[in-house]
PDB file of C-alpha atoms in Angstrom:
ATOM      1  CA  MET P   1     127.489 140.886 285.977  1.00  0.00           C
ATOM      2  CA  ALA P   2     128.465 144.459 285.082  1.00  0.00           C
ATOM      3  CA  VAL P   3     131.801 145.859 286.224  1.00  0.00           C
ATOM      4  CA  GLN P   4     132.628 149.544 286.192  1.00  0.00           C
ATOM      5  CA  VAL P   5     135.046 152.267 287.261  1.00  0.00           C
ATOM      6  CA  SER P   6     133.896 155.172 289.416  1.00  0.00           C
ATOM      7  CA  THR P   7     134.890 157.845 286.868  1.00  0.00           C
ATOM      8  CA  ASN P   8     133.794 158.606 283.294  1.00  0.00           C
ATOM      9  CA  LEU P   9     136.511 157.034 281.187  1.00  0.00           C
ATOM     10  CA  ARG P  10     134.756 157.324 277.844  1.00  0.00           C
ATOM     11  CA  SER P  11     134.689 161.121 277.785  1.00  0.00           C
ATOM     12  CA  THR P  12     138.389 161.278 278.663  1.00  0.00           C
ATOM     13  CA  ILE P  13     139.330 158.811 275.928  1.00  0.00           C
ATOM     14  CA  ALA P  14     137.245 160.772 273.430  1.00  0.00           C
ATOM     15  CA  LYS P  15     139.263 163.903 274.267  1.00  0.00           C
ATOM     16  CA  GLN P  16     142.822 162.569 274.569  1.00  0.00           C
ATOM     17  CA  ARG P  17     142.756 158.978 273.203  1.00  0.00           C
ATOM     18  CA  TYR P  18     143.927 157.367 276.458  1.00  0.00           C
ATOM     19  CA  VAL P  19     143.033 157.096 280.132  1.00  0.00           C
ATOM     20  CA  THR P  20     144.306 155.270 283.219  1.00  0.00           C
ATOM     21  CA  ALA P  21     142.498 153.958 286.289  1.00  0.00           C
ATOM     22  CA  SER P  22     143.786 152.596 289.566  1.00  0.00           C
ATOM     23  CA  ALA P  23     142.529 149.482 291.308  1.00  0.00           C
ATOM     24  CA  SER P  24     140.776 151.624 293.929  1.00  0.00           C
ATOM     25  CA  GLN P  25     138.465 153.100 291.280  1.00  0.00           C
ATOM     26  CA  TRP P  26     136.808 149.779 290.439  1.00  0.00           C
ATOM     27  CA  GLU P  27     133.449 149.159 292.096  1.00  0.00           C
ATOM     28  CA  LEU P  28     133.159 145.388 292.521  1.00  0.00           C
ATOM     29  CA  SER P  29     130.478 143.414 294.300  1.00  0.00           C
ATOM     30  CA  THR P  30     131.322 140.318 296.342  1.00  0.00           C
ATOM     31  CA  ASP P  31     130.332 138.078 293.414  1.00  0.00           C
ATOM     32  CA  GLU P  32     132.523 140.111 291.063  1.00  0.00           C
ATOM     33  CA  GLN P  33     135.481 139.860 293.437  1.00  0.00           C
ATOM     34  CA  GLU P  34     135.077 136.079 293.603  1.00  0.00           C
ATOM     35  CA  SER P  35     134.813 135.797 289.826  1.00  0.00           C
ATOM     36  CA  PHE P  36     137.885 137.995 289.411  1.00  0.00           C
ATOM     37  CA  ALA P  37     139.869 135.761 291.794  1.00  0.00           C
ATOM     38  CA  ALA P  38     138.918 132.744 289.667  1.00  0.00           C
ATOM     39  CA  LEU P  39     140.050 134.626 286.566  1.00  0.00           C
ATOM     40  CA  GLN P  40     143.423 135.461 288.146  1.00  0.00           C
ATOM     41  CA  SER P  41     144.101 131.758 288.675  1.00  0.00           C
ATOM     42  CA  CYS P  42     143.970 131.187 284.899  1.00  0.00           C
ATOM     43  CA  TRP P  43     147.455 132.743 284.644  1.00  0.00           C
ATOM     44  CA  ASN P  44     148.809 129.650 286.402  1.00  0.00           C
ATOM     45  CA  ASN P  45     148.047 127.659 283.237  1.00  0.00           C
ATOM     46  CA  LEU P  46     149.796 129.515 280.417  1.00  0.00           C
ATOM     47  CA  GLU P  47     152.238 128.095 277.855  1.00  0.00           C
ATOM     48  CA  PHE P  48     155.910 128.902 277.280  1.00  0.00           C
ATOM     49  CA  ASP P  49     156.590 131.759 274.859  1.00  0.00           C
ATOM     50  CA  LYS P  50     159.570 130.641 272.763  1.00  0.00           C
ATOM     51  CA  TYR P  51     159.699 134.002 270.967  1.00  0.00           C
ATOM     52  CA  TYR P  52     160.629 135.943 274.099  1.00  0.00           C
ATOM     53  CA  GLY P  53     164.320 136.090 274.950  1.00  0.00           C
ATOM     54  CA  GLY P  54     164.782 137.034 278.581  1.00  0.00           C
ATOM     55  CA  THR P  55     168.104 138.558 279.550  1.00  0.00           C
ATOM     56  CA  GLN P  56     168.822 135.517 281.748  1.00  0.00           C
ATOM     57  CA  LEU P  57     167.781 131.873 281.473  1.00  0.00           C
ATOM     58  CA  SER P  58     165.852 132.352 284.704  1.00  0.00           C
ATOM     59  CA  ASN P  59     163.634 134.985 283.054  1.00  0.00           C
ATOM     60  CA  TYR P  60     160.894 133.840 280.710  1.00  0.00           C
ATOM     61  CA  ARG P  61     157.409 134.602 279.440  1.00  0.00           C
ATOM     62  CA  VAL P  62     154.329 132.397 279.289  1.00  0.00           C
ATOM     63  CA  ARG P  63     151.140 133.388 277.516  1.00  0.00           C
ATOM     64  CA  ARG P  64     147.979 132.529 275.631  1.00  0.00           C
ATOM     65  CA  TYR P  65     146.387 134.300 272.697  1.00  0.00           C
ATOM     66  CA  SER P  66     143.051 133.989 270.863  1.00  0.00           C
ATOM     67  CA  ASP P  67     140.702 136.038 268.726  1.00  0.00           C
ATOM     68  CA  PHE P  68     136.947 136.102 269.289  1.00  0.00           C
ATOM     69  CA  ASP P  69     133.926 137.303 267.372  1.00  0.00           C
ATOM     70  CA  TYR P  70     132.195 139.997 269.388  1.00  0.00           C
ATOM     71  CA  VAL P  71     128.976 141.823 268.494  1.00  0.00           C
ATOM     72  CA  PRO P  72     128.627 144.671 271.029  1.00  0.00           C
ATOM     73  CA  THR P  73     124.816 144.753 270.930  1.00  0.00           C
ATOM     74  CA  VAL P  74     124.749 141.026 271.756  1.00  0.00           C
ATOM     75  CA  GLY P  75     127.754 140.806 274.075  1.00  0.00           C
ATOM     76  CA  GLU P  76     128.616 137.188 273.301  1.00  0.00           C
ATOM     77  CA  LEU P  77     132.203 136.044 272.724  1.00  0.00           C
ATOM     78  CA  ARG P  78     132.699 133.297 270.123  1.00  0.00           C
ATOM     79  CA  PRO P  79     136.247 131.916 269.928  1.00  0.00           C
ATOM     80  CA  HIS P  80     137.984 131.583 266.575  1.00  0.00           C
ATOM     81  CA  ASN P  81     139.865 128.445 265.673  1.00  0.00           C
ATOM     82  CA  HIS P  82     143.573 128.541 266.483  1.00  0.00           C
ATOM     83  CA  LEU P  83     145.519 131.102 264.493  1.00  0.00           C
ATOM     84  CA  ALA P  84     148.974 132.588 264.553  1.00  0.00           C
ATOM     85  CA  TYR P  85     149.653 136.065 265.889  1.00  0.00           C
ATOM     86  CA  TYR P  86     151.335 138.131 263.184  1.00  0.00           C
ATOM     87  CA  GLN P  87     152.928 141.564 263.296  1.00  0.00           C
ATOM     88  CA  SER P  88     155.152 143.204 260.719  1.00  0.00           C
ATOM     89  CA  LYS P  89     158.682 144.334 261.518  1.00  0.00           C
ATOM     90  CA  TYR P  90     157.304 147.863 261.283  1.00  0.00           C
ATOM     91  CA  GLN P  91     155.028 147.226 264.274  1.00  0.00           C
ATOM     92  CA  ASN P  92     157.359 144.872 266.156  1.00  0.00           C
ATOM     93  CA  SER P  93     161.055 145.209 265.375  1.00  0.00           C
ATOM     94  CA  TYR P  94     161.867 142.447 267.878  1.00  0.00           C
ATOM     95  CA  ALA P  95     159.566 139.616 266.764  1.00  0.00           C
ATOM     96  CA  GLY P  96     157.834 140.865 263.622  1.00  0.00           C
ATOM     97  CA  ASP P  97     157.495 139.268 260.163  1.00  0.00           C
ATOM     98  CA  GLN P  98     156.777 135.824 261.561  1.00  0.00           C
ATOM     99  CA  ASN P  99     153.755 133.782 262.561  1.00  0.00           C
ATOM    100  CA  ARG P 100     153.908 133.333 266.310  1.00  0.00           C
ATOM    101  CA  HIS P 101     151.901 130.453 267.716  1.00  0.00           C
ATOM    102  CA  PHE P 102     150.725 130.563 271.331  1.00  0.00           C
ATOM    103  CA  GLY P 103     148.373 128.369 273.304  1.00  0.00           C
ATOM    104  CA  ASP P 104     144.709 129.246 272.840  1.00  0.00           C
ATOM    105  CA  VAL P 105     142.723 131.037 275.532  1.00  0.00           C
ATOM    106  CA  LEU P 106     140.835 128.314 277.401  1.00  0.00           C
ATOM    107  CA  PRO P 107     137.101 128.118 278.187  1.00  0.00           C
ATOM    108  CA  GLU P 108     137.835 128.548 281.904  1.00  0.00           C
ATOM    109  CA  THR P 109     138.954 132.065 280.974  1.00  0.00           C
ATOM    110  CA  TYR P 110     136.479 133.230 278.334  1.00  0.00           C
ATOM    111  CA  GLU P 111     133.500 131.669 280.128  1.00  0.00           C
ATOM    112  CA  ASN P 112     134.414 133.479 283.349  1.00  0.00           C
ATOM    113  CA  LYS P 113     131.692 136.026 284.151  1.00  0.00           C
ATOM    114  CA  PHE P 114     134.113 138.737 285.221  1.00  0.00           C
ATOM    115  CA  PHE P 115     136.136 138.295 282.034  1.00  0.00           C
ATOM    116  CA  GLN P 116     133.002 138.629 279.903  1.00  0.00           C
ATOM    117  CA  ALA P 117     131.893 141.710 281.830  1.00  0.00           C
ATOM    118  CA  LEU P 118     135.351 143.259 281.487  1.00  0.00           C
ATOM    119  CA  VAL P 119     135.341 142.792 277.703  1.00  0.00           C
ATOM    120  CA  GLU P 120     131.931 144.459 277.518  1.00  0.00           C
ATOM    121  CA  TYR P 121     133.008 147.310 279.786  1.00  0.00           C
ATOM    122  CA  ASP P 122     136.256 147.920 277.915  1.00  0.00           C
ATOM    123  CA  PHE P 123     134.519 148.156 274.555  1.00  0.00           C
ATOM    124  CA  LYS P 124     131.979 150.655 275.875  1.00  0.00           C
ATOM    125  CA  GLN P 125     134.735 153.063 276.893  1.00  0.00           C
ATOM    126  CA  PHE P 126     135.867 153.657 273.312  1.00  0.00           C
ATOM    127  CA  PRO P 127     134.260 156.258 271.000  1.00  0.00           C
ATOM    128  CA  VAL P 128     132.638 153.877 268.519  1.00  0.00           C
ATOM    129  CA  PRO P 129     129.769 155.351 266.431  1.00  0.00           C
ATOM    130  CA  GLU P 130     126.413 153.701 267.078  1.00  0.00           C
ATOM    131  CA  LYS P 131     126.112 152.454 263.491  1.00  0.00           C
ATOM    132  CA  TYR P 132     128.978 150.011 264.123  1.00  0.00           C
ATOM    133  CA  LEU P 133     127.650 148.504 267.348  1.00  0.00           C
ATOM    134  CA  ASN P 134     125.746 145.662 265.677  1.00  0.00           C
ATOM    135  CA  HIS P 135     128.727 144.636 263.539  1.00  0.00           C
ATOM    136  CA  ASN P 136     130.915 141.603 264.138  1.00  0.00           C
ATOM    137  CA  TRP P 137     134.068 142.951 265.790  1.00  0.00           C
ATOM    138  CA  ILE P 138     137.196 140.954 266.529  1.00  0.00           C
ATOM    139  CA  CYS P 139     138.227 140.870 270.178  1.00  0.00           C
ATOM    140  CA  HIS P 140     141.920 140.050 270.554  1.00  0.00           C
ATOM    141  CA  ILE P 141     142.933 138.520 273.894  1.00  0.00           C
ATOM    142  CA  HIS P 142     146.514 138.301 275.164  1.00  0.00           C
ATOM    143  CA  MET P 143     147.218 136.641 278.524  1.00  0.00           C
ATOM    144  CA  ILE P 144     150.844 137.235 279.535  1.00  0.00           C
ATOM    145  CA  ARG P 145     152.980 136.359 282.545  1.00  0.00           C
ATOM    146  CA  ILE P 146     156.631 137.388 282.749  1.00  0.00           C
ATOM    147  CA  VAL P 147     158.640 135.409 285.282  1.00  0.00           C
ATOM    148  CA  VAL P 148     161.775 136.979 286.758  1.00  0.00           C
ATOM    149  CA  GLY P 149     164.419 134.915 288.511  1.00  0.00           C
ATOM    150  CA  SER P 150     165.954 135.738 291.876  1.00  0.00           C
ATOM    151  CA  ASN P 151     167.852 139.051 291.870  1.00  0.00           C
ATOM    152  CA  GLN P 152     167.267 139.528 288.147  1.00  0.00           C
ATOM    153  CA  THR P 153     165.951 142.289 285.879  1.00  0.00           C
ATOM    154  CA  THR P 154     164.290 141.671 282.524  1.00  0.00           C
ATOM    155  CA  SER P 155     162.536 143.484 279.704  1.00  0.00           C
ATOM    156  CA  VAL P 156     158.747 143.650 279.459  1.00  0.00           C
ATOM    157  CA  THR P 157     158.637 145.091 275.937  1.00  0.00           C
ATOM    158  CA  PRO P 158     161.841 144.055 274.140  1.00  0.00           C
ATOM    159  CA  GLU P 159     160.515 145.723 270.968  1.00  0.00           C
ATOM    160  CA  GLY P 160     160.907 149.114 272.670  1.00  0.00           C
ATOM    161  CA  ILE P 161     158.507 152.032 272.252  1.00  0.00           C
ATOM    162  CA  HIS P 162     155.941 150.758 269.762  1.00  0.00           C
ATOM    163  CA  SER P 163     152.359 150.459 268.583  1.00  0.00           C
ATOM    164  CA  ASP P 164     150.632 147.102 268.094  1.00  0.00           C
ATOM    165  CA  GLY P 165     148.285 148.628 265.535  1.00  0.00           C
ATOM    166  CA  TYR P 166     144.956 147.942 267.237  1.00  0.00           C
ATOM    167  CA  PRO P 167     142.261 150.619 266.973  1.00  0.00           C
ATOM    168  CA  PHE P 168     141.322 150.183 270.637  1.00  0.00           C
ATOM    169  CA  ALA P 169     143.288 148.503 273.423  1.00  0.00           C
ATOM    170  CA  ALA P 170     143.026 147.970 277.173  1.00  0.00           C
ATOM    171  CA  VAL P 171     145.646 146.545 279.525  1.00  0.00           C
ATOM    172  CA  HIS P 172     144.816 145.279 283.020  1.00  0.00           C
ATOM    173  CA  LEU P 173     147.116 144.057 285.778  1.00  0.00           C
ATOM    174  CA  MET P 174     145.999 140.664 287.054  1.00  0.00           C
ATOM    175  CA  THR P 175     148.724 139.888 289.601  1.00  0.00           C
ATOM    176  CA  LYS P 176     152.100 141.310 290.591  1.00  0.00           C
ATOM    177  CA  LYS P 177     154.226 139.185 292.929  1.00  0.00           C
ATOM    178  CA  ASP P 178     157.559 140.488 294.281  1.00  0.00           C
ATOM    179  CA  ILE P 179     158.101 142.676 291.203  1.00  0.00           C
ATOM    180  CA  ALA P 180     159.555 146.193 291.166  1.00  0.00           C
ATOM    181  CA  GLY P 181     159.350 148.527 288.188  1.00  0.00           C
ATOM    182  CA  GLY P 182     157.200 148.057 285.121  1.00  0.00           C
ATOM    183  CA  GLU P 183     156.092 151.632 284.489  1.00  0.00           C
ATOM    184  CA  SER P 184     153.593 151.758 281.613  1.00  0.00           C
ATOM    185  CA  ARG P 185     154.050 154.794 279.377  1.00  0.00           C
ATOM    186  CA  VAL P 186     152.104 156.174 276.428  1.00  0.00           C
ATOM    187  CA  TYR P 187     153.600 158.449 273.791  1.00  0.00           C
ATOM    188  CA  THR P 188     152.607 160.432 270.742  1.00  0.00           C
ATOM    189  CA  LEU P 189     153.537 158.868 267.409  1.00  0.00           C
ATOM    190  CA  ASP P 190     156.489 161.273 267.403  1.00  0.00           C
ATOM    191  CA  GLY P 191     157.748 159.847 270.703  1.00  0.00           C
ATOM    192  CA  ASP P 192     156.700 162.546 273.171  1.00  0.00           C
ATOM    193  CA  GLN P 193     155.612 161.004 276.478  1.00  0.00           C
ATOM    194  CA  LEU P 194     151.986 161.695 277.401  1.00  0.00           C
ATOM    195  CA  ALA P 195     151.427 159.755 280.618  1.00  0.00           C
ATOM    196  CA  SER P 196     152.752 156.975 282.825  1.00  0.00           C
ATOM    197  CA  LEU P 197     151.392 154.564 285.407  1.00  0.00           C
ATOM    198  CA  THR P 198     153.159 151.825 287.335  1.00  0.00           C
ATOM    199  CA  PHE P 199     150.768 148.920 287.777  1.00  0.00           C
ATOM    200  CA  GLU P 200     150.949 147.936 291.444  1.00  0.00           C
ATOM    201  CA  LYS P 201     147.588 146.385 292.347  1.00  0.00           C
ATOM    202  CA  PRO P 202     145.268 144.052 290.431  1.00  0.00           C
ATOM    203  CA  LEU P 203     143.060 145.990 287.989  1.00  0.00           C
ATOM    204  CA  ASP P 204     145.361 148.973 287.675  1.00  0.00           C
ATOM    205  CA  SER P 205     144.504 149.646 284.030  1.00  0.00           C
ATOM    206  CA  LEU P 206     145.216 151.590 280.857  1.00  0.00           C
ATOM    207  CA  TRP P 207     142.921 152.189 277.865  1.00  0.00           C
ATOM    208  CA  PHE P 208     144.204 153.766 274.654  1.00  0.00           C
ATOM    209  CA  GLU P 209     143.664 154.173 270.920  1.00  0.00           C
ATOM    210  CA  ASP P 210     146.717 152.206 269.880  1.00  0.00           C
ATOM    211  CA  ARG P 211     146.932 153.294 266.234  1.00  0.00           C
ATOM    212  CA  PHE P 212     147.286 156.947 267.240  1.00  0.00           C
ATOM    213  CA  MET P 213     150.044 156.551 269.827  1.00  0.00           C
ATOM    214  CA  LYS P 214     152.855 154.351 271.056  1.00  0.00           C
ATOM    215  CA  HIS P 215     153.457 152.597 274.356  1.00  0.00           C
ATOM    216  CA  TYR P 216     156.229 151.010 276.383  1.00  0.00           C
ATOM    217  CA  VAL P 217     156.801 149.314 279.737  1.00  0.00           C
ATOM    218  CA  THR P 218     160.061 149.802 281.632  1.00  0.00           C
ATOM    219  CA  PRO P 219     162.028 146.709 282.780  1.00  0.00           C
ATOM    220  CA  ILE P 220     160.944 144.785 285.866  1.00  0.00           C
ATOM    221  CA  SER P 221     163.151 143.494 288.685  1.00  0.00           C
ATOM    222  CA  ASN P 222     163.016 140.852 291.380  1.00  0.00           C
ATOM    223  CA  LYS P 223     165.050 141.440 294.542  1.00  0.00           C
ATOM    224  CA  GLU P 224     163.794 138.310 296.294  1.00  0.00           C
ATOM    225  CA  GLU P 225     165.341 134.845 296.557  1.00  0.00           C
ATOM    226  CA  VAL P 226     162.435 133.146 294.776  1.00  0.00           C
ATOM    227  CA  GLU P 227     160.801 133.621 291.366  1.00  0.00           C
ATOM    228  CA  ALA P 228     158.588 136.663 290.877  1.00  0.00           C
ATOM    229  CA  HIS P 229     156.002 137.352 288.199  1.00  0.00           C
ATOM    230  CA  ARG P 230     153.784 140.006 286.600  1.00  0.00           C
ATOM    231  CA  ASP P 231     150.477 138.983 284.985  1.00  0.00           C
ATOM    232  CA  ILE P 232     148.749 141.086 282.342  1.00  0.00           C
ATOM    233  CA  LEU P 233     145.471 140.819 280.430  1.00  0.00           C
ATOM    234  CA  ALA P 234     145.390 142.777 277.169  1.00  0.00           C
ATOM    235  CA  ILE P 235     142.008 143.205 275.456  1.00  0.00           C
ATOM    236  CA  SER P 236     141.872 144.833 272.021  1.00  0.00           C
ATOM    237  CA  PHE P 237     139.200 145.397 269.386  1.00  0.00           C
ATOM    238  CA  SER P 238     139.146 145.771 265.614  1.00  0.00           C
ATOM    239  CA  LEU P 239     136.497 145.700 262.891  1.00  0.00           C
ATOM    240  CA  PRO P 240     137.458 144.286 259.472  1.00  0.00           C
ATOM    241  CA  ASP P 241     136.480 146.237 256.347  1.00  0.00           C
ATOM    242  CA  SER P 242     135.849 149.409 258.311  1.00  0.00           C
ATOM    243  CA  PRO P 243     137.734 152.475 259.571  1.00  0.00           C
ATOM    244  CA  TYR P 244     138.691 150.324 262.588  1.00  0.00           C
ATOM    245  CA  ILE P 245     141.006 147.739 261.035  1.00  0.00           C
ATOM    246  CA  THR P 246     144.244 146.668 262.705  1.00  0.00           C
ATOM    247  CA  ASP P 247     147.450 148.098 261.269  1.00  0.00           C
ATOM    248  CA  VAL P 248     149.866 145.191 260.886  1.00  0.00           C
TER     249      VAL P 248
END
């Protein structure tokens, strides 16, 4: 399985360090659509994020997180044992300087053919020199759902405008149910806004070189009488002992 977008993302990223794509730009076969639907269902089995403080008790976040070994020339994902997710206060003023433990990404996710193809596709969009393609990269996977209670508004990125420190990062919308808002924005390191995109349909996406810019998502709201949610898959890459380490 090989997923792709109808435009040349790699050349754009090489020029400006970021690019966006809408759901309509993805070219998916019937098999890929079915595999993607199976992947979306994995967000129904995430674990409570105790480090996220919604503005109301009815607002909360569930998630999973794991790191994987990934050799681009091979394409195989090998999960690491459980580990904490750590960011410094410099990178995350809201929840930094602590080891955050989340549920691990499950085999039903990382063995999904669409998921594997998406990881491969995302990596290929970044300007990595050929000499590093047979090295053992780390693929960082964040699965996140924010649930918003009836007639509530809550923060998506309580840490504000920030960088997570990854060399290369991609963010994909999985599902958006009864949610308004949530505009994704990218900025220069000095805080000048470069671009924005409100994820509306599954696979609306953003790719960016995280160490060279900052990002932010505006609050999301639910005007309905039942719970609403927004599901995100974040895929990032780093290479230890190289120019492509993660800034923590």
